[in-house]
Short mmCIF file of C-alpha atoms in Angstrom, two decimals:
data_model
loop_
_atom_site.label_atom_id
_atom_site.label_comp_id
_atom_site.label_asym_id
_atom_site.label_seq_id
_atom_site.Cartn_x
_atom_site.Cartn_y
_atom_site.Cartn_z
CA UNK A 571 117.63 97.84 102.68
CA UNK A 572 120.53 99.39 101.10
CA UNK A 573 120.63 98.56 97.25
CA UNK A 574 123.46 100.12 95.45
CA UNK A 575 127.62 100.56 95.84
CA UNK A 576 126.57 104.37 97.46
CA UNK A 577 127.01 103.11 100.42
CA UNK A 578 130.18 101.39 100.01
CA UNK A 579 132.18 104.02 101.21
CA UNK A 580 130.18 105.24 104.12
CA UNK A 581 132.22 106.15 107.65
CA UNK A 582 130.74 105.52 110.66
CA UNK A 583 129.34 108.74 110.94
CA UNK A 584 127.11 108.19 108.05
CA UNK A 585 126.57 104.48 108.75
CA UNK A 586 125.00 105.58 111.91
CA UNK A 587 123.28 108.27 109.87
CA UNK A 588 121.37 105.58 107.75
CA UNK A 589 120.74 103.61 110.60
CA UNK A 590 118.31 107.05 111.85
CA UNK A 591 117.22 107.24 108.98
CA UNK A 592 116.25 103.29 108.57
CA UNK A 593 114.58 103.72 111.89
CA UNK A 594 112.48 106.71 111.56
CA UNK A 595 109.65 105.94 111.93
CA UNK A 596 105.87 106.88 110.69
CA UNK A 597 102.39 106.41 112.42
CA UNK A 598 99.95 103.39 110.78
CA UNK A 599 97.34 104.09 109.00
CA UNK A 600 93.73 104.67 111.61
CA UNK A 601 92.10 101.51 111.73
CA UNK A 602 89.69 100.95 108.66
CA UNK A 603 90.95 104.18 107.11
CA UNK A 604 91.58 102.13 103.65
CA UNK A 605 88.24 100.76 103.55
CA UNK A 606 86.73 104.05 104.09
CA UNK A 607 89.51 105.71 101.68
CA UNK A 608 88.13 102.63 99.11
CA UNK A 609 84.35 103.44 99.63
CA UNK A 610 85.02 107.18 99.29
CA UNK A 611 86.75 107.32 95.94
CA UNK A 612 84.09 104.53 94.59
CA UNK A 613 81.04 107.06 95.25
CA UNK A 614 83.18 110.28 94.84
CA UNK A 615 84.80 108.44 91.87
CA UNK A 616 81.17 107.87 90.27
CA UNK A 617 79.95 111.37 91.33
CA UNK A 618 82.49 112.74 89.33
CA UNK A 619 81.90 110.36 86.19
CA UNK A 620 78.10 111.59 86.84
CA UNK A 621 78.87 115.32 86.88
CA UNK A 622 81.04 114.99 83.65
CA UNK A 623 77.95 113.19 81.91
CA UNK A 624 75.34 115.78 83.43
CA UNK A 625 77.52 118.98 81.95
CA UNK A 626 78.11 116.70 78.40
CA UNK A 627 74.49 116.34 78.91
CA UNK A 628 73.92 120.46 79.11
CA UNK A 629 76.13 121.22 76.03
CA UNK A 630 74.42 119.16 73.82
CA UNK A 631 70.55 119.34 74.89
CA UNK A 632 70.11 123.37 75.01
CA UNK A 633 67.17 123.93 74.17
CA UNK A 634 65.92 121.33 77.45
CA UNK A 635 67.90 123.77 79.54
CA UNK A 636 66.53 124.35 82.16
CA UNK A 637 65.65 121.46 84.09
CA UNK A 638 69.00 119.61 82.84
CA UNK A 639 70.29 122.88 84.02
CA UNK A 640 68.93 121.85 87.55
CA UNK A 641 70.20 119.00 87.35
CA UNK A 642 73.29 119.83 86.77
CA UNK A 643 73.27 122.52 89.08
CA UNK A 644 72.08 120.13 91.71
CA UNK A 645 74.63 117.98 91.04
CA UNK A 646 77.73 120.31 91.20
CA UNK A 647 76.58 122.15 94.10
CA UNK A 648 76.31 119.07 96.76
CA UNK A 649 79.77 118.85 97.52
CA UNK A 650 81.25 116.30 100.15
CA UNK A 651 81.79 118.36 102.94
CA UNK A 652 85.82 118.59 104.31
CA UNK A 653 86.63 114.84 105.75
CA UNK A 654 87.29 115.17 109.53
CA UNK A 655 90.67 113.79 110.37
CA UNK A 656 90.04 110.79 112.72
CA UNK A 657 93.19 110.85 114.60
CA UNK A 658 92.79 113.83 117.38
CA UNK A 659 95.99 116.13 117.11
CA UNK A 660 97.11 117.66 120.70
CA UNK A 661 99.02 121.15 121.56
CA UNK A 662 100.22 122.15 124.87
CA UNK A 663 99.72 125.73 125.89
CA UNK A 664 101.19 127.96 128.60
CA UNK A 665 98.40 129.79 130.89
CA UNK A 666 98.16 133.26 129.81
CA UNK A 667 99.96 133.08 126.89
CA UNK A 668 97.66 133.58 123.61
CA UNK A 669 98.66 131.37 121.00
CA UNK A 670 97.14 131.03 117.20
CA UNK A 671 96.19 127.70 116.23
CA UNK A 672 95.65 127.40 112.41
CA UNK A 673 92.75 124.69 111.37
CA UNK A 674 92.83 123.68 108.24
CA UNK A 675 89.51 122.33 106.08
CA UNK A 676 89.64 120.74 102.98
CA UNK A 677 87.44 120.88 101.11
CA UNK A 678 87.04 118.58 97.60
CA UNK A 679 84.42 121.52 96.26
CA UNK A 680 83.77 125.40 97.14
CA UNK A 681 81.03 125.92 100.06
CA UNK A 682 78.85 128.36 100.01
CA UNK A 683 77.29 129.90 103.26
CA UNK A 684 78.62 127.10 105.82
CA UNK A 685 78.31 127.40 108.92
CA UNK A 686 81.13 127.31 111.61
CA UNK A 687 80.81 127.11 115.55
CA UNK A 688 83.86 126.43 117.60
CA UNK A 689 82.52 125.11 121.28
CA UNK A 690 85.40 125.60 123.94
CA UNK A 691 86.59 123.67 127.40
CA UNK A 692 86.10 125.95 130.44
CA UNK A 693 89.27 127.65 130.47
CA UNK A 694 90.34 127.89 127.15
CA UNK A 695 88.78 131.12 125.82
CA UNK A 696 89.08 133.06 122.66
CA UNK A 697 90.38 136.95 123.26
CA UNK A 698 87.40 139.53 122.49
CA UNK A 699 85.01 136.44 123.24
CA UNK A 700 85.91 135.99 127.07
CA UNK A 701 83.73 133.84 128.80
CA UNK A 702 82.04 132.45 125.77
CA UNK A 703 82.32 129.06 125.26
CA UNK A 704 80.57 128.61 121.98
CA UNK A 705 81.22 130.81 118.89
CA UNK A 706 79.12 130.70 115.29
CA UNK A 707 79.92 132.34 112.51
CA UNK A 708 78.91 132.09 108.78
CA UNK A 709 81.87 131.78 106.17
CA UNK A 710 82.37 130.08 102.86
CA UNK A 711 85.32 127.36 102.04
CA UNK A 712 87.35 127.75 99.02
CA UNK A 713 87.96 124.14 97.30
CA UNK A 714 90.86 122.59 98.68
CA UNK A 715 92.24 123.65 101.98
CA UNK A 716 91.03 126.68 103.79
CA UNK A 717 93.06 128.17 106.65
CA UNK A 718 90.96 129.43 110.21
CA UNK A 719 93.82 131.03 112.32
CA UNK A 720 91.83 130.65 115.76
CA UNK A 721 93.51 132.98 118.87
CA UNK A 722 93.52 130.97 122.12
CA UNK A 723 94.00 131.64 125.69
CA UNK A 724 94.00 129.30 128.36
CA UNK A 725 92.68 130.59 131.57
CA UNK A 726 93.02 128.20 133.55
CA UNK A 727 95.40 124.88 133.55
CA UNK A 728 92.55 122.32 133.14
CA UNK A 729 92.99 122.16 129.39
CA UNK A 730 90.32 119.44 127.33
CA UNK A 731 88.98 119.54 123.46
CA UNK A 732 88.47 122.31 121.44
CA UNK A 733 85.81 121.82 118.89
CA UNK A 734 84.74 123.37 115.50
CA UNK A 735 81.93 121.99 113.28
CA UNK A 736 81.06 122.73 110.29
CA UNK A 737 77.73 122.57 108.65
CA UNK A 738 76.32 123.09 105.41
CA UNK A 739 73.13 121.86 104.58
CA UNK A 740 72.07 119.01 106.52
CA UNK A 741 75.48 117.83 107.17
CA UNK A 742 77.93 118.51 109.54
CA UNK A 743 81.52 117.38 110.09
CA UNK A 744 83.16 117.85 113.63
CA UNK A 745 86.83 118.64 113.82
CA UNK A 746 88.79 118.05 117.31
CA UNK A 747 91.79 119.56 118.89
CA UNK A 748 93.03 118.29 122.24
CA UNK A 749 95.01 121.25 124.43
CA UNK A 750 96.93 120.66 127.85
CA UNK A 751 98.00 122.97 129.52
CA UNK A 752 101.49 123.71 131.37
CA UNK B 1420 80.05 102.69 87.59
CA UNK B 1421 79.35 98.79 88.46
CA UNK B 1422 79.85 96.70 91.54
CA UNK B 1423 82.00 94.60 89.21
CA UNK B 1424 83.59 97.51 88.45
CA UNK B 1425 84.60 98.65 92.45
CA UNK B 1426 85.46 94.97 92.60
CA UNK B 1427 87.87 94.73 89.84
CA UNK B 1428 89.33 98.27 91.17
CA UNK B 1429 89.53 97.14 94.51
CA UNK B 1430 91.68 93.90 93.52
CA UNK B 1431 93.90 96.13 91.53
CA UNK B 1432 94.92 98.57 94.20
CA UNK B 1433 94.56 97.01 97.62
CA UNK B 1434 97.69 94.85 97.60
CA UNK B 1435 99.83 98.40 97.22
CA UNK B 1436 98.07 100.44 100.01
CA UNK B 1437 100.54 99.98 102.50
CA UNK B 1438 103.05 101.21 100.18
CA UNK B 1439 101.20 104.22 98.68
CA UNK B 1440 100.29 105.30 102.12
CA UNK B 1441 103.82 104.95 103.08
CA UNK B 1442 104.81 107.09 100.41
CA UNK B 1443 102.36 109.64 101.15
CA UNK B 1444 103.39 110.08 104.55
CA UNK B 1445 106.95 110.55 103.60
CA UNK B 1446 105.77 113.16 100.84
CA UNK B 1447 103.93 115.12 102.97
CA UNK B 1448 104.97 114.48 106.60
CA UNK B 1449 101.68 114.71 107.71
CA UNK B 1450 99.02 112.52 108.63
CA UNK B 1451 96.09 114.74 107.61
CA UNK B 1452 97.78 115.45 104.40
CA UNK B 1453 98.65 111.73 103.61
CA UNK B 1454 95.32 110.89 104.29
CA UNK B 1455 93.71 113.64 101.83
CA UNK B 1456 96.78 112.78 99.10
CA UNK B 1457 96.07 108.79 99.49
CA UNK B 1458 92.34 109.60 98.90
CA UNK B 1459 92.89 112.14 96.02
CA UNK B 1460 94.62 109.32 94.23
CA UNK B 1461 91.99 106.65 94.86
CA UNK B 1462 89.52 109.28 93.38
CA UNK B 1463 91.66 109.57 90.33
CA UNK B 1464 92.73 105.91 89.92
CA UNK B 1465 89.30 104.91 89.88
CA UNK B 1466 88.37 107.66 87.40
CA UNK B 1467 91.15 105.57 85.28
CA UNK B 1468 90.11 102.36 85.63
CA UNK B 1469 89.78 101.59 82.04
CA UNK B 1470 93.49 102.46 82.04
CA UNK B 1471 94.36 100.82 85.45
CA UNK B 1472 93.63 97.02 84.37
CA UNK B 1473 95.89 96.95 81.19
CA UNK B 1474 98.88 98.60 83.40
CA UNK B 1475 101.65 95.88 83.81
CA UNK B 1476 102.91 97.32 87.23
CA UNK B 1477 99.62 99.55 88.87
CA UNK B 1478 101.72 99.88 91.87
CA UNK B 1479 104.34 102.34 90.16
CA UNK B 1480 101.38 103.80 87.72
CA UNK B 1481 99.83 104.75 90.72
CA UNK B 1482 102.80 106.06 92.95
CA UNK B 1483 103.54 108.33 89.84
CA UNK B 1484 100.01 108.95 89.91
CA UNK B 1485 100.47 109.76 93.78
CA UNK B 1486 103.20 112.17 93.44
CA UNK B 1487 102.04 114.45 90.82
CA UNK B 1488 99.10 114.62 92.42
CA UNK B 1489 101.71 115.76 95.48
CA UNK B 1490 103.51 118.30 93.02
CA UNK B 1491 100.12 119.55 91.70
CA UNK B 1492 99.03 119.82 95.18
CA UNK B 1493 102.26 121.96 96.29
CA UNK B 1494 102.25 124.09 93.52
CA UNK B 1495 98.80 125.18 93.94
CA UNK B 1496 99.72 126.17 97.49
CA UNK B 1497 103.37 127.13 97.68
CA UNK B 1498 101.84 130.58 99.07
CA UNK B 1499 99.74 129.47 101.81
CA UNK B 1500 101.17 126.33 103.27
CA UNK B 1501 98.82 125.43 105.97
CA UNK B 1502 98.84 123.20 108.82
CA UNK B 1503 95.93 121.49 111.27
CA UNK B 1504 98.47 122.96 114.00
CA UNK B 1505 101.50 125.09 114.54
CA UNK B 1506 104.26 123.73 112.41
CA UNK B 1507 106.78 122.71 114.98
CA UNK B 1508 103.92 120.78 116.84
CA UNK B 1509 103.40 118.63 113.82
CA UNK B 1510 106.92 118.13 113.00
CA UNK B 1511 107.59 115.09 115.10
CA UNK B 1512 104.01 113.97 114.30
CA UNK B 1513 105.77 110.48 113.11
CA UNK B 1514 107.31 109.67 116.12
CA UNK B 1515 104.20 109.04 117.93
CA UNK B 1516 104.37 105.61 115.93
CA UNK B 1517 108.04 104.87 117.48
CA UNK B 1518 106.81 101.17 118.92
CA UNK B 1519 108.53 100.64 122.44
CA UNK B 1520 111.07 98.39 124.00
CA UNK B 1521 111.08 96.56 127.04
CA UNK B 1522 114.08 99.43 128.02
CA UNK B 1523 112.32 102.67 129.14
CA UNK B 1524 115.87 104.23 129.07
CA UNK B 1525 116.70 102.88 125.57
CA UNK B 1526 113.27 104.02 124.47
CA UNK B 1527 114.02 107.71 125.60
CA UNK B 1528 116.92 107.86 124.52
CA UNK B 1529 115.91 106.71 120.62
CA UNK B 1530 113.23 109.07 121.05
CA UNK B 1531 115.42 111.94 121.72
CA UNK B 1532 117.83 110.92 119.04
CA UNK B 1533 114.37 110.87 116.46
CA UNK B 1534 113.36 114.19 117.71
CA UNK B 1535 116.83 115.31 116.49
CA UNK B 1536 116.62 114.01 112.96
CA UNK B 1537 113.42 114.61 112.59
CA UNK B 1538 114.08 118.00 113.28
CA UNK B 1539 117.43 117.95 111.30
CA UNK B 1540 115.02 116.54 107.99
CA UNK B 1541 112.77 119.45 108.45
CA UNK B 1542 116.20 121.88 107.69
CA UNK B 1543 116.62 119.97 104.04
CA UNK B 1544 115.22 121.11 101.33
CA UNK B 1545 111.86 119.58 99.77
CA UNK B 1546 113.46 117.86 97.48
CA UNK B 1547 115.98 116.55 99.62
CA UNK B 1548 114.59 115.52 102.02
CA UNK B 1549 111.96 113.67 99.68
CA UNK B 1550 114.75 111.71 98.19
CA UNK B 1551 116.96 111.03 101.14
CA UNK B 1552 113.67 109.55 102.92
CA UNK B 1553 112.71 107.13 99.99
CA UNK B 1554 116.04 106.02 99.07
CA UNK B 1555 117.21 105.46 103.27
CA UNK B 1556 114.37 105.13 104.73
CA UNK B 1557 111.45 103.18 102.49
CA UNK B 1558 114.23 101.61 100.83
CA UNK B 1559 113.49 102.60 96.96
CA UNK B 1560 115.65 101.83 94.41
CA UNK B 1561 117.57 104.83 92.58
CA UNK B 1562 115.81 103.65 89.22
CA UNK B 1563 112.44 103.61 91.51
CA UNK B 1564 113.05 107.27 92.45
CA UNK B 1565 113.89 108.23 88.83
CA UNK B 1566 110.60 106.31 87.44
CA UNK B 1567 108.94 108.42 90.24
CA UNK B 1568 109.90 111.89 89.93
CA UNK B 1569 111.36 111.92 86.55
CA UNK B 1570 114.88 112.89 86.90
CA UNK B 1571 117.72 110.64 85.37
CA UNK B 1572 119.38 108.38 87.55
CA UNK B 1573 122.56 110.54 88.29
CA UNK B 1574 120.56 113.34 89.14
CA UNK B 1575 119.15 111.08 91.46
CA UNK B 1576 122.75 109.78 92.83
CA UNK B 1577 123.97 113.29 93.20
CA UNK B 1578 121.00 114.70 95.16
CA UNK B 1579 121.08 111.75 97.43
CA UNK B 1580 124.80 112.40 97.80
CA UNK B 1581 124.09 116.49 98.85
CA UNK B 1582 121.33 115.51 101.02
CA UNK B 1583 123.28 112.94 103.69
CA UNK B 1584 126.09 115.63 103.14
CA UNK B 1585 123.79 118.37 104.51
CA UNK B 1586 122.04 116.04 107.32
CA UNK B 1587 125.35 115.03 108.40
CA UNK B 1588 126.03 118.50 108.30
CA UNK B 1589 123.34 119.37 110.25
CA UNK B 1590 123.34 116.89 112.59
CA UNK B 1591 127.43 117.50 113.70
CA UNK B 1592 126.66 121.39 114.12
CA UNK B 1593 123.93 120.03 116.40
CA UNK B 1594 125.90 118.01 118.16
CA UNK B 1595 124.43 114.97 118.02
CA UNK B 1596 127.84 113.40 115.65
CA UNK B 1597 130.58 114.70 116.75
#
């Protein structure tokens, strides 16, 4: 894979360097995750092209302003809510010890008034909430990626899936975290 | 927007996904954030169709594309770099694709020596580490990097140069080269 004379006067240090490096390695794609990427940016890709034309639409039409105003305004404020990640990323805790998790939810367009509930595994609680295993609060998501710093304690060593859905609307996206504990 | 339209788009970018995902797991290091950078670019590819099917070579249009979308993406969140989970939990988030052998001892023992470099990249700088992964790793030409990230060739050569200094560096102090 090597394609110039930089490596020409490599020792075998660095030979075995760039043979790491050749090898390192990085996870596939998720199964069908290009044909969903594909139909995503189709409809997103339109919805976009649609909001442009709407707001053209506004500028030049004034005096029909309120209903293209609506429109518009029905247009820009249905956002796709933040894509769940499909893959289901793991932590191991230590029993007793609290530990911050940071989730992280993109979102493609602000979100007003969503609503957030974070379900819990027997055993893993959140401090101040002890014993609760369900926890829903309002909040609203900046566009792009918005940062939940969630305190956890596991209780006891049984571990399982943490939880946390989002809804706004009539829609809801579920976002899982797997914990073990040791 | 047409169904002859997502056809035409589709046929122009689905023979350089593997690629473009490739490079946007190496940009980011993450698998949620290649997955939201590969979309983003979709989004804005297909926003430029009418651009997109009189480009000679899409596939470097859109890994440009790709990577200031990347820079873009940084910039606007150099303050508040965020993660789906503590940062050293992700950092060996590539190695869970490490396929096995028929050696269990082998295999450990190539894990362990991942885990090391893997943690040794995470020590280089962002730009670095960027270019030491495309050029050793994906395999991209120096003239490929500089079409990339617009910086002239011996820029490039010299950063490369820095960059296996440092991991070799790195890597020696760690003990894994001595």
């Amino acid at each position: 894979m090597q394609n110039n004379d930089l490596d020409k006067d490599l020792d075998k240090q660095d030979q075995e360097i760039l043979a790491l490096l050749k090898d390192y390695p990085m996870p596939e794609a998720t199964a069908g995750y290009f044909d969903q990427a594909l139909v995503r940016a189709t409809h997103e890709g339109s919805r976009r092209q649609r909001n442009r034309w709407v707001m053209a639409g506004f500028g030049s039409a004034i005096a029909a302003g309120l209903v293209l105003w609506m429109a518009g305004g029905f247009f820009l404020t249905t956002p796709d809510l933040p894509v769940a990640d499909p893959a289901i990323p793991g932590i191991t805790m230590t029993l007793e010890d609290p530990r911050t998790i940071n989730l992280v939810f993109a979102s493609a367009e602000p979100l007003d008034a969503a609503t957030l509930t974070v379900q819990l595994p027997a055993g893993i609680e959140m401090p101040g909430f002890a014993g609760q295993r369900e926890v829903t609060w309002q909040t609203s998501l900046n566009a792009g990626k918005n940062l939940l710093p969630l305190k956890l304690i596991a209780t006891s060593p049984l571990g399982g899936e943490v939880y946390a859905i989002l809804r706004h609307d009539d829609r809801s996206r579920t976002f899982r975290l797997r914990i073990d504990v040791s | 927007m047409t169904a002859s339209s997502n056809i035409a788009f589709e046929k122009l970018v689905r023979p350089h996904f593997d690629r473009l995902y490739r490079l946007a797991w190496r940009l980011t290091g993450q698998k949620v954030e290649a997955e939201d950078l590969f979309q983003e670019l979709l989004i804005k590819a297909y926003g430029k169709l009418d651009d997109l099917v009189k480009i000679d070579e899409p596939g470097s249009w859109l890994s440009r594309i790709m990577y200031n979308l990347f820079i873009d993406e940084r910039r606007r969140f150099a303050r508040r770099r965020m993660h789906t989970v503590e940062e050293g939990e992700m950092a060996g988030d590539g190695l869970a694709g490490l396929p096995g052998t028929d050696n269990p001892a082998w295999d450990h023992e190539r894990l362990e020596r991942m885990r090391t470099l893997d943690s040794a990249l995470a020590k280089l700088s962002d730009e670095h580490r960027m270019i030491v992964l495309l050029h050793d790793t994906e395999g991209y030409k120096l003239a490929e990097i500089q079409e990339l990230i617009g910086i002239p060739v011996g820029t490039v050569k010299s950063r490369l140069h820095r960059a296996r200094r440092r991991l070799r560096e790195i890597l020696s102090a760690d003990g894994t080269f001595s």
